[in-house]
Short mmCIF file of C-alpha atoms in Angstrom, two decimals:
data_model
loop_
_atom_site.label_atom_id
_atom_site.label_comp_id
_atom_site.label_asym_id
_atom_site.label_seq_id
_atom_site.Cartn_x
_atom_site.Cartn_y
_atom_site.Cartn_z
CA TYR A 26 -3.50 28.75 -11.41
CA VAL A 27 -0.57 27.07 -13.18
CA ALA A 28 2.57 25.41 -11.81
CA LYS A 29 5.52 25.72 -14.18
CA GLY A 30 8.68 23.62 -13.92
CA SER A 31 12.25 24.84 -14.10
CA ALA A 32 13.42 21.94 -16.33
CA ILE A 33 17.04 23.05 -16.44
CA TRP A 34 18.79 20.41 -14.33
CA ALA A 35 20.62 19.10 -17.41
CA GLY A 36 22.15 22.53 -17.83
CA SER A 37 20.94 22.87 -21.41
CA LEU A 38 17.88 25.10 -21.08
CA ARG A 39 17.58 28.78 -20.28
CA MET A 40 15.78 30.02 -17.18
CA THR A 41 12.91 32.41 -17.82
CA GLU A 42 11.12 34.73 -15.45
CA HIS A 43 8.35 32.15 -15.05
CA SER A 44 10.53 29.06 -14.57
CA GLY A 45 9.72 27.21 -11.36
CA THR A 46 6.77 29.39 -10.42
CA ILE A 47 3.08 29.21 -9.69
CA ILE A 48 1.24 31.85 -11.67
CA ARG A 49 -2.30 33.14 -11.46
CA VAL A 50 -4.18 34.23 -14.57
CA PRO A 51 -7.49 36.13 -14.27
CA LYS A 52 -10.54 35.09 -16.27
CA ASP A 53 -10.03 37.84 -18.81
CA GLY A 54 -6.39 36.82 -19.39
CA SER A 55 -5.25 40.38 -18.88
CA ALA A 56 -2.18 39.66 -16.72
CA ILE A 57 0.06 37.02 -15.20
CA GLU A 58 0.76 37.22 -11.47
CA VAL A 59 3.69 35.22 -10.08
CA LEU A 60 2.75 33.86 -6.65
CA CYS A 61 5.97 32.06 -5.71
CA SER A 62 9.24 30.74 -7.17
CA GLY A 63 11.88 28.05 -6.67
CA LEU A 64 9.94 24.98 -7.81
CA ARG A 65 11.93 22.29 -9.59
CA ALA A 66 9.48 19.91 -11.26
CA PRO A 67 5.99 20.47 -9.81
CA ASN A 68 3.47 17.86 -10.93
CA GLY A 69 0.21 18.81 -9.32
CA LEU A 70 -1.43 21.62 -7.39
CA ALA A 71 -4.81 21.99 -5.73
CA PHE A 72 -6.93 24.04 -3.37
CA SER A 73 -8.18 22.51 -0.14
CA PRO A 74 -11.80 23.07 0.96
CA ASP A 75 -10.44 25.74 3.33
CA GLY A 76 -8.62 27.56 0.53
CA LEU A 77 -5.06 26.32 1.07
CA LEU A 78 -3.11 26.17 -2.19
CA THR A 79 -0.78 23.16 -2.18
CA CYS A 80 1.75 21.92 -4.68
CA SER A 81 3.97 18.86 -5.03
CA ASP A 82 7.56 18.94 -6.27
CA ASN A 83 10.11 16.32 -7.30
CA GLN A 84 13.32 15.54 -5.47
CA GLY A 85 16.55 16.31 -7.32
CA ASN A 86 19.21 18.98 -7.24
CA TRP A 87 18.46 21.40 -4.38
CA VAL A 88 15.33 19.41 -3.47
CA PRO A 89 16.42 16.61 -1.09
CA GLU A 90 13.10 14.71 -1.03
CA CYS A 91 9.70 15.19 -2.60
CA PRO A 92 7.81 17.91 -0.71
CA ILE A 93 4.18 18.86 -0.45
CA ASN A 94 4.23 22.65 -0.17
CA VAL A 95 1.54 24.91 1.23
CA ILE A 96 1.99 27.89 -1.06
CA ARG A 97 2.59 31.32 0.41
CA LYS A 98 2.66 34.37 -1.82
CA GLY A 99 6.20 35.61 -2.39
CA ALA A 100 7.85 32.47 -1.01
CA TYR A 101 10.87 30.70 -2.51
CA TYR A 102 10.80 26.88 -2.58
CA GLY A 103 14.43 25.94 -3.01
CA PHE A 104 15.40 25.15 -6.59
CA VAL A 105 18.56 26.91 -7.80
CA GLY A 106 18.96 27.64 -11.52
CA HIS A 107 21.86 28.82 -13.60
CA GLU A 108 23.65 31.88 -12.23
CA GLN A 109 21.55 31.77 -9.05
CA LYS A 110 22.91 31.43 -5.54
CA PRO A 111 21.44 29.04 -2.96
CA ALA A 112 19.14 30.73 -0.46
CA GLU A 113 17.05 29.50 2.45
CA ARG A 114 13.83 27.92 1.21
CA GLU A 115 10.32 28.02 2.58
CA ARG A 116 9.61 24.92 4.64
CA PRO A 117 7.31 22.43 2.96
CA ALA A 118 4.29 21.17 4.83
CA PHE A 119 6.11 17.83 4.84
CA TRP A 120 8.84 15.82 3.15
CA ILE A 121 8.08 12.41 1.63
CA PRO A 122 10.86 9.79 1.90
CA MET A 123 12.08 8.43 -1.42
CA SER A 124 11.19 4.95 -0.20
CA VAL A 125 7.54 6.06 -0.04
CA ASP A 126 7.10 8.23 -3.15
CA LYS A 127 9.68 9.32 -5.71
CA SER A 128 7.35 11.57 -7.71
CA PRO A 129 4.05 12.84 -6.24
CA GLY A 130 1.37 14.28 -8.47
CA THR A 131 -1.97 15.89 -7.69
CA GLN A 132 -3.47 16.48 -4.26
CA VAL A 133 -7.22 15.91 -3.91
CA TRP A 134 -9.44 16.29 -0.83
CA VAL A 135 -12.10 13.70 -0.07
CA PRO A 136 -15.34 15.68 -0.50
CA ASP A 137 -17.84 13.62 1.49
CA ASP A 138 -18.53 10.40 3.38
CA ARG A 139 -19.10 8.33 0.25
CA TRP A 140 -15.39 7.53 0.54
CA GLY A 141 -15.81 6.32 4.09
CA PRO A 142 -14.03 7.78 7.13
CA LEU A 143 -11.51 9.83 5.11
CA LYS A 144 -13.85 12.75 4.46
CA GLY A 145 -11.91 16.02 4.36
CA ARG A 146 -8.49 14.35 4.10
CA MET A 147 -5.86 14.84 1.40
CA ILE A 148 -5.11 12.11 -1.13
CA ILE A 149 -1.89 12.32 -3.16
CA SER A 150 -1.56 10.57 -6.50
CA SER A 151 1.88 9.63 -7.85
CA TYR A 152 3.82 9.08 -11.05
CA ASP A 153 5.46 6.33 -8.99
CA CYS A 154 2.35 4.15 -9.57
CA SER A 155 1.00 4.69 -6.06
CA MET A 156 -1.18 6.91 -3.90
CA SER A 157 -0.94 8.14 -0.32
CA LEU A 158 -3.07 9.67 2.40
CA GLY A 159 -1.73 13.11 3.34
CA LEU A 160 -2.11 14.61 6.83
CA LEU A 161 -1.71 18.27 7.75
CA GLU A 162 -1.18 19.70 11.24
CA LYS A 163 -1.39 23.46 11.86
CA ILE A 164 1.45 24.73 14.00
CA GLU A 165 2.30 28.18 15.29
CA ASP A 166 4.23 29.37 12.24
CA GLY A 167 2.85 27.21 9.45
CA TRP A 168 2.19 23.55 8.76
CA GLN A 169 3.70 20.14 9.28
CA GLY A 170 2.41 16.69 8.45
CA GLY A 171 3.05 13.44 6.69
CA VAL A 172 1.83 10.54 4.60
CA VAL A 173 0.61 6.96 4.82
CA LYS A 174 1.00 4.96 1.64
CA PHE A 175 -2.01 2.98 0.47
CA PRO A 176 -1.32 -0.69 -0.34
CA PHE A 177 -2.05 -0.20 -4.06
CA HIS A 178 0.22 -0.48 -7.10
CA PHE A 179 -1.13 0.91 -10.36
CA PRO A 180 -0.01 -0.37 -13.78
CA SER A 181 1.14 3.10 -14.77
CA GLY A 182 1.79 6.47 -13.21
CA VAL A 183 -1.29 8.17 -11.72
CA MET A 184 -0.58 11.87 -11.83
CA ARG A 185 -4.10 13.25 -12.17
CA ALA A 186 -7.03 12.39 -9.92
CA ARG A 187 -10.58 13.51 -9.21
CA PHE A 188 -13.50 12.51 -7.04
CA ASN A 189 -16.52 11.90 -9.24
CA PRO A 190 -19.52 13.89 -7.94
CA ALA A 191 -21.86 11.27 -9.41
CA ASP A 192 -20.63 8.22 -7.49
CA GLY A 193 -18.31 9.83 -4.90
CA GLN A 194 -15.39 7.57 -5.84
CA PHE A 195 -11.75 8.33 -6.71
CA TYR A 196 -10.58 8.21 -10.34
CA VAL A 197 -6.92 8.32 -11.39
CA ALA A 198 -5.14 8.63 -14.73
CA GLY A 199 -1.53 8.80 -15.79
CA MET A 200 1.27 7.59 -17.99
CA ARG A 201 4.71 6.08 -18.27
CA GLY A 202 7.41 8.27 -19.76
CA TRP A 203 10.78 8.56 -18.10
CA SER A 204 12.48 6.67 -15.26
CA SER A 205 9.45 4.58 -14.37
CA ARG A 206 8.63 1.19 -12.89
CA ALA A 207 5.25 1.24 -14.65
CA ALA A 208 4.23 -1.90 -16.53
CA LYS A 209 1.93 -0.11 -19.01
CA ASP A 210 2.06 3.10 -21.00
CA CYS A 211 -1.04 4.56 -19.36
CA CYS A 212 -3.99 3.80 -17.11
CA PHE A 213 -7.40 5.08 -16.06
CA GLN A 214 -8.73 3.44 -12.90
CA ARG A 215 -11.19 3.81 -10.05
CA VAL A 216 -10.51 3.38 -6.34
CA ARG A 217 -13.75 2.88 -4.44
CA PHE A 218 -14.80 2.60 -0.82
CA THR A 219 -16.22 -0.90 -0.28
CA GLY A 220 -17.93 -0.14 3.02
CA LYS A 221 -15.57 -2.39 4.95
CA THR A 222 -13.67 -1.11 7.98
CA ALA A 223 -10.64 1.00 7.05
CA VAL A 224 -8.10 1.53 9.85
CA LEU A 225 -5.87 4.48 8.94
CA PRO A 226 -4.34 7.47 10.75
CA ILE A 227 -6.44 10.54 10.01
CA ASP A 228 -5.02 13.16 12.40
CA VAL A 229 -1.82 13.90 14.34
CA LYS A 230 -1.30 16.36 17.19
CA THR A 231 2.17 17.21 18.49
CA SER A 232 2.87 18.33 22.04
CA LYS A 233 5.87 18.31 24.35
CA ASP A 234 7.28 14.75 24.47
CA ARG A 235 4.10 13.37 22.92
CA LEU A 236 2.34 12.54 19.66
CA GLU A 237 -1.36 11.77 19.49
CA VAL A 238 -2.40 9.80 16.41
CA THR A 239 -6.12 9.47 15.73
CA PHE A 240 -7.28 6.51 13.65
CA SER A 241 -10.38 6.14 11.51
CA ALA A 242 -11.56 3.06 13.44
CA PRO A 243 -10.97 1.58 16.91
CA LEU A 244 -7.87 -0.45 17.75
CA GLU A 245 -7.48 -3.43 20.07
CA ARG A 246 -6.30 -2.11 23.43
CA ALA A 247 -3.98 -5.02 24.22
CA SER A 248 -2.09 -4.49 20.95
CA ILE A 249 -1.05 -0.91 21.76
CA THR A 250 2.36 -1.18 23.42
CA PRO A 251 5.85 0.32 22.92
CA GLU A 252 6.83 -3.05 21.45
CA THR A 253 4.20 -2.95 18.68
CA ILE A 254 4.85 0.66 17.65
CA GLY A 255 8.39 1.42 16.58
CA ALA A 256 9.96 4.66 15.41
CA VAL A 257 13.02 5.79 13.47
CA GLY A 258 14.13 9.24 12.40
CA PHE A 259 16.51 10.96 10.02
CA ASN A 260 17.23 14.25 8.30
CA VAL A 261 18.03 15.19 4.73
CA VAL A 262 20.22 17.97 3.33
CA ARG A 263 19.77 20.32 0.42
CA THR A 264 22.67 20.34 -2.05
CA GLY A 265 23.31 20.66 -5.77
CA GLY A 266 23.42 16.86 -6.03
CA TYR A 267 20.43 14.73 -6.91
CA GLY A 268 18.26 14.29 -3.82
CA SER A 269 19.81 13.50 -0.47
CA SER A 270 21.08 10.60 1.55
CA GLU A 271 19.46 9.97 4.93
CA PHE A 272 21.49 11.39 7.84
CA LYS A 273 21.40 10.34 11.47
CA LEU A 274 19.79 12.53 14.12
CA SER A 275 22.66 11.72 16.48
CA ASP A 276 25.41 12.69 14.02
CA PRO A 277 24.50 14.83 10.99
CA LYS A 278 27.68 13.72 9.22
CA LYS A 279 26.79 10.03 9.29
CA THR A 280 24.29 8.39 6.97
CA GLY A 281 21.51 6.20 8.30
CA ARG A 282 18.47 6.27 10.54
CA ASP A 283 18.34 6.47 14.32
CA PRO A 284 15.85 4.62 16.52
CA VAL A 285 13.45 6.96 18.33
CA ALA A 286 12.45 5.53 21.70
CA ILE A 287 8.76 5.33 22.61
CA ALA A 288 8.63 5.24 26.42
CA ALA A 289 4.90 4.64 26.84
CA THR A 290 1.67 4.23 24.92
CA ALA A 291 -1.98 4.81 25.76
CA LEU A 292 -5.27 4.33 23.96
CA SER A 293 -8.29 6.58 24.39
CA GLU A 294 -11.58 5.29 25.72
CA ASN A 295 -13.10 5.10 22.23
CA GLY A 296 -10.09 3.12 20.99
CA ARG A 297 -9.20 5.53 18.22
CA LYS A 298 -6.56 7.89 19.65
CA VAL A 299 -3.06 6.50 20.31
CA SER A 300 -0.84 8.61 22.60
CA LEU A 301 2.89 8.05 22.24
CA THR A 302 5.27 9.34 24.91
CA ILE A 303 8.58 10.14 23.18
CA PRO A 304 11.07 11.75 25.61
CA ASP A 305 13.51 12.73 22.83
CA LEU A 306 10.91 14.20 20.50
CA ARG A 307 12.59 16.89 18.42
CA PRO A 308 12.26 18.61 15.04
CA MET A 309 13.31 16.32 12.18
CA ASN A 310 12.66 15.98 8.49
CA ASN A 311 11.43 12.40 8.77
CA LEU A 312 9.93 10.52 11.70
CA ILE A 313 8.63 7.11 10.68
CA LEU A 314 6.16 5.51 13.07
CA LYS A 315 5.76 1.79 12.42
CA PHE A 316 2.41 0.48 13.64
CA ARG A 317 2.15 -3.30 13.93
CA VAL A 318 -1.07 -3.42 15.91
CA LYS A 319 -4.60 -4.83 15.61
CA GLY A 320 -8.04 -3.49 14.93
CA VAL A 321 -10.77 -3.94 17.48
CA ASP A 322 -11.87 -7.04 15.55
CA GLY A 323 -8.38 -8.55 15.91
CA ALA A 324 -7.38 -8.01 12.28
CA PRO A 325 -3.72 -6.97 11.79
CA VAL A 326 -3.03 -3.28 11.15
CA SER A 327 0.42 -2.87 9.65
CA LEU A 328 1.37 0.57 8.32
CA ASP A 329 4.03 3.26 8.42
CA LEU A 330 3.23 6.90 9.17
CA ASN A 331 5.95 9.09 7.66
CA TYR A 332 5.88 12.46 9.44
CA THR A 333 7.79 15.75 9.28
CA LEU A 334 8.25 17.61 12.57
CA HIS A 335 9.13 21.26 12.06
CA ARG A 336 8.05 22.44 15.49
CA ILE A 337 7.58 20.94 18.95
CA PRO A 338 5.64 23.18 21.36
CA SER A 339 8.64 23.32 23.71
CA ASP A 340 10.93 24.27 20.79
CA LYS A 341 11.34 28.06 20.66
#
């Protein structure tokens, strides 16, 4: 399986029949099958343990933010080349705000518990010298989800990543080339699980007027209040310009983010599931939940969960 970029945004290169596609080549090399089209600058694809084929792309013209796509055969993912007309694109699993990741790379799934409580979860490496935890939620007509950025900054881009079957740890490699904040030309590094408590969101469930966020470790009950968990939301638009500004939920013509009111919070008996009552919960490209809470040991837990809501159960 190969992801091929379009690489024509400067207007100087010719589109080919395989530009912006994912292609499948059999072992004997006898044919090339095009699975999908409309990718702009994909920089990583992978299969999940359940057989989902995912692919990242880079924001730019006709791609308002960086998406993580769950690939469907025959789907079109939004990029418009020369002499093409804009058409409706397949929804990504989720959009990643530019403030979180400007250029995602490979997706890798944690294979076992040697990387702690994140077994089975998606990790996303990035040319933007970072890595994120990716969450997927199955909904009626597809997928939605989001990311939590790890508090790491690598000296160079980390576009390729693997879990080592020998030690169970995460290895990343990458480079600096164009438009980069990297300090070094390249890097090869390991990210290991130390055995210490890691408090991260690992699952999200959406229901009418409610989000349930499950964490990898218990939280302090007294710290879970509407005052310690904030939320903002915005949408993006797809145009021929580079990327997209952020547009208000309340007025799609105005730029900015809107506060999203959390009316009530609750914590499950085991201290790991946070229920958020959000009366105005609605589909949006970006919902950012800002957790400023504490672990059960009293240690601060400060993180942002950036989530895409395509579907609310009450939304028909």
